[in-house]
Amino acid sequence: MKYTHAAFDKAQQELAQRRDSAEAEYRTRLEEVSANVPEIISLTNSLKNTNFELLKIIGRQKGEVKGIIAQIRDKNLNTQRTIKELLKTCGYPEDYLEYTYYCPDCKDTGYKEGERCHCFTGLLKKYTAEELNENCHIELHDFSEFRLDFYPESVSNGMSPRERMKTVYSNCKEYAEKFREDSPSLFFFGRTGLGKTFLSSCIANELVQKGYSVVFGSILKLFRKIEDEHFGRTQGDTLDVIENADLVILDDLGSEFQTSFTDSVLYEIVNERINLGKPTIISTNLSPNEYSARYNERIISRLTGCFSPIMFMGEDIRHVKLKNNL
Ligand SMILES: [Zn+2]
């Protein structure tokens, strides 16, 4: 997957911030311990001096070097042990003076054994997706803003919309809470103005805050962008970003100007993400009859076979708000 320069800059800045805060945390703890246990200062200094001792042996005979390194290592291990014991005796946890890295795998350097660490890749994906979302301008919301009282309580077609939406709401909340990179794909359907985009934005918001890479945009805008890039009118890798994000939310299926190109893009996205085992949320105002008539068999079989359907019910919330002067 290709990442933008801006995403690289932001990811590197975040790694640097993580290193700085690990360093700051270490310094605070060291100062605190030093005030109570002054012996700690000379012990931690002796550990730091190891680097200089190692530098001094550069240029010595090979046979000699091995022995000196072993000596330094033993001395180091001893010092570390003494520090731990001293800390314990003075009532501190024995790892109190170890660095607390955000990612212990790479010690917040972003690289492990010469390869990019998973934490760095995660940040790159997150910032690349964020950049794409900025172009799509969908407002993000919080689950706490959801209003069940916008949905009628009275039963129609054998079901109370309010009861139905209570279930939909808790399903969406649970989905965001328990999200994993292999969570199921969801298909939101129901008439316009029932809160599909709203609840999608709550899921997106919660996952972005947890650090996942989430692409969230209207199909119309995303497909227009992919088309412009495909025909060389603008630069970018929107399709690549969409295929690789942790979660993709394609809002308002059916609003796109449908061509054989948009159909093939839709199929490619859905199919590729299914093959990669990654979740996608698609919402539509179209009824099952309408979307079955509109899209080809390949797309429909993917949507019906690999997505969990979630039906939204009620009255258009904009009308409810107008009626009640809200
Ligand atoms: Zn890492």
Coordinates of C-alpha atoms in Angstrom, one line a residue, residues 133-312:
N133 CA -11.9 11.5 4.9
E134 CA -11.0 15.2 5.1
N135 CA -11.9 15.4 1.4
C136 CA -15.3 13.8 2.0
H137 CA -16.5 16.2 4.7
I138 CA -18.8 13.9 6.7
E139 CA -19.5 15.1 10.2
L140 CA -18.6 12.6 13.0
H141 CA -21.0 12.1 15.9
D142 CA -21.0 10.4 19.3
F143 CA -23.3 7.6 20.3
S144 CA -24.5 9.7 23.2
E145 CA -26.1 12.1 20.7
F146 CA -28.5 9.4 19.4
R147 CA -32.1 10.2 20.1
L148 CA -34.5 7.2 20.4
D149 CA -37.4 9.5 21.0
F150 CA -37.2 10.5 17.3
Y151 CA -38.6 7.1 16.4
P152 CA -42.3 6.4 16.8
E153 CA -43.3 4.0 19.5
S154 CA -46.5 2.9 17.9
V155 CA -46.5 -0.5 16.2
S156 CA -46.6 -0.5 12.3
N157 CA -46.2 -3.6 10.2
G158 CA -46.1 -5.7 13.4
M159 CA -43.1 -3.8 14.8
S160 CA -42.5 -0.7 16.9
P161 CA -39.8 1.4 15.1
R162 CA -38.5 2.6 18.5
E163 CA -38.0 -1.0 19.7
R164 CA -36.4 -1.9 16.4
M165 CA -34.0 1.1 16.5
K166 CA -33.1 0.4 20.1
T167 CA -31.7 -3.0 18.9
V168 CA -30.0 -1.3 15.9
Y169 CA -28.4 1.3 18.2
S170 CA -27.1 -1.3 20.7
N171 CA -25.8 -3.5 17.8
C172 CA -23.9 -0.6 16.4
K173 CA -22.5 0.4 19.8
E174 CA -21.4 -3.1 20.5
Y175 CA -19.9 -3.3 17.0
A176 CA -17.7 -0.3 17.7
E177 CA -16.8 -1.5 21.2
K178 CA -15.8 -5.0 20.2
F179 CA -14.3 -4.0 16.8
R180 CA -11.5 -6.2 15.5
E181 CA -9.8 -6.2 12.1
D182 CA -11.9 -9.2 11.2
S183 CA -15.3 -8.0 12.4
P184 CA -18.3 -8.8 10.2
S185 CA -19.4 -6.5 7.3
L186 CA -22.8 -4.8 7.8
F187 CA -25.4 -3.7 5.3
F188 CA -27.6 -0.8 6.6
F189 CA -30.9 -0.4 4.7
G190 CA -34.1 1.6 5.2
R191 CA -35.6 4.8 3.8
T192 CA -33.9 8.1 3.8
G193 CA -33.5 10.1 7.1
L194 CA -33.6 7.2 9.5
G195 CA -30.1 7.7 11.0
K196 CA -27.9 5.3 8.9
T197 CA -25.3 7.9 8.2
F198 CA -25.5 9.2 11.8
L199 CA -24.9 5.7 13.4
S200 CA -22.2 5.0 10.8
S201 CA -20.4 8.2 11.8
C202 CA -20.6 7.2 15.5
I203 CA -18.9 3.9 14.7
A204 CA -16.3 5.7 12.6
N205 CA -15.7 8.3 15.3
E206 CA -15.2 5.7 18.1
L207 CA -12.8 3.6 15.9
V208 CA -10.8 6.6 14.8
Q209 CA -10.3 7.5 18.4
K210 CA -9.1 4.0 19.1
G211 CA -6.5 4.4 16.4
Y212 CA -8.0 2.3 13.6
S213 CA -7.7 3.5 10.0
V214 CA -11.3 4.2 8.9
V215 CA -12.4 5.5 5.5
F216 CA -15.9 7.0 5.7
G217 CA -17.4 8.7 2.8
S218 CA -20.4 9.0 0.5
I219 CA -20.2 6.5 -2.4
L220 CA -20.8 9.4 -4.8
K221 CA -17.8 11.4 -3.7
L222 CA -15.4 8.4 -3.2
F223 CA -16.3 7.0 -6.6
R224 CA -15.9 10.3 -8.3
K225 CA -12.4 10.6 -6.8
I226 CA -11.5 7.1 -7.9
E227 CA -12.7 7.9 -11.4
D228 CA -10.8 11.1 -11.6
E229 CA -7.6 9.3 -10.5
H230 CA -8.2 6.4 -12.9
F231 CA -8.5 8.7 -15.9
G232 CA -5.5 10.8 -14.8
R233 CA -7.5 14.0 -14.0
T234 CA -6.1 14.0 -10.4
Q235 CA -3.4 12.3 -8.5
G236 CA -4.0 9.8 -5.7
D237 CA -4.5 6.2 -4.6
T238 CA -8.1 6.3 -3.2
L239 CA -8.9 2.7 -4.3
D240 CA -5.7 1.4 -2.6
V241 CA -6.5 3.3 0.6
I242 CA -10.1 2.0 0.6
E243 CA -9.0 -1.6 0.0
N244 CA -6.5 -1.5 2.9
A245 CA -8.2 0.4 5.7
D246 CA -9.2 -1.4 8.8
L247 CA -12.8 -0.3 8.3
V248 CA -14.5 1.2 5.2
I249 CA -17.9 2.8 5.4
L250 CA -19.5 3.4 2.0
D251 CA -22.4 5.7 2.6
D252 CA -25.5 6.0 0.4
L253 CA -25.2 3.2 -2.1
G254 CA -27.3 4.1 -5.1
S255 CA -26.5 7.8 -5.0
E256 CA -23.6 7.4 -7.4
F257 CA -24.1 8.1 -11.1
Q258 CA -24.1 4.4 -12.1
T259 CA -21.9 3.3 -15.0
S260 CA -20.1 0.0 -15.8
F261 CA -17.0 1.7 -14.3
T262 CA -18.7 2.4 -10.9
D263 CA -20.2 -1.1 -10.9
S264 CA -16.8 -2.6 -11.4
V265 CA -15.2 -0.4 -8.7
L266 CA -18.0 -1.4 -6.3
Y267 CA -17.4 -5.1 -7.0
E268 CA -13.6 -4.7 -6.7
I269 CA -13.8 -3.0 -3.3
V270 CA -16.4 -5.4 -1.8
N271 CA -14.7 -8.5 -3.2
E272 CA -11.2 -7.5 -2.4
R273 CA -12.1 -6.6 1.2
I274 CA -14.0 -9.9 1.6
N275 CA -10.9 -11.8 0.3
L276 CA -8.7 -9.9 2.8
G277 CA -11.1 -10.7 5.6
K278 CA -11.6 -7.0 6.3
P279 CA -15.0 -5.4 7.3
T280 CA -17.0 -3.0 5.3
I281 CA -20.2 -1.1 6.2
I282 CA -22.5 -0.2 3.3
S283 CA -25.7 1.9 3.7
T284 CA -28.4 2.5 1.2
N285 CA -31.8 4.2 1.0
L286 CA -32.8 1.7 -1.7
S287 CA -35.3 -1.1 -0.9
P288 CA -34.2 -4.7 -1.4
N289 CA -36.2 -4.8 -4.6
E290 CA -34.6 -1.6 -5.9
Y291 CA -31.0 -2.5 -5.3
S292 CA -31.6 -6.1 -6.6
A293 CA -32.9 -4.6 -9.8
R294 CA -30.1 -2.0 -10.0
Y295 CA -26.9 -4.0 -9.5
N296 CA -25.6 -7.1 -11.3
E297 CA -25.8 -10.6 -9.9
R298 CA -22.1 -10.6 -8.8
I299 CA -22.5 -7.6 -6.6
I300 CA -25.8 -8.7 -5.2
S301 CA -24.5 -12.2 -4.3
R302 CA -21.6 -10.6 -2.4
L303 CA -23.8 -8.1 -0.6
T304 CA -26.4 -10.7 0.4
G305 CA -23.9 -13.5 1.1
C306 CA -21.2 -11.7 3.1
F307 CA -22.9 -8.8 4.9
S308 CA -25.1 -8.9 7.9
P309 CA -28.3 -6.9 7.0
I310 CA -29.5 -4.3 9.5
M311 CA -32.9 -2.8 8.8
F312 CA -33.6 0.8 9.9

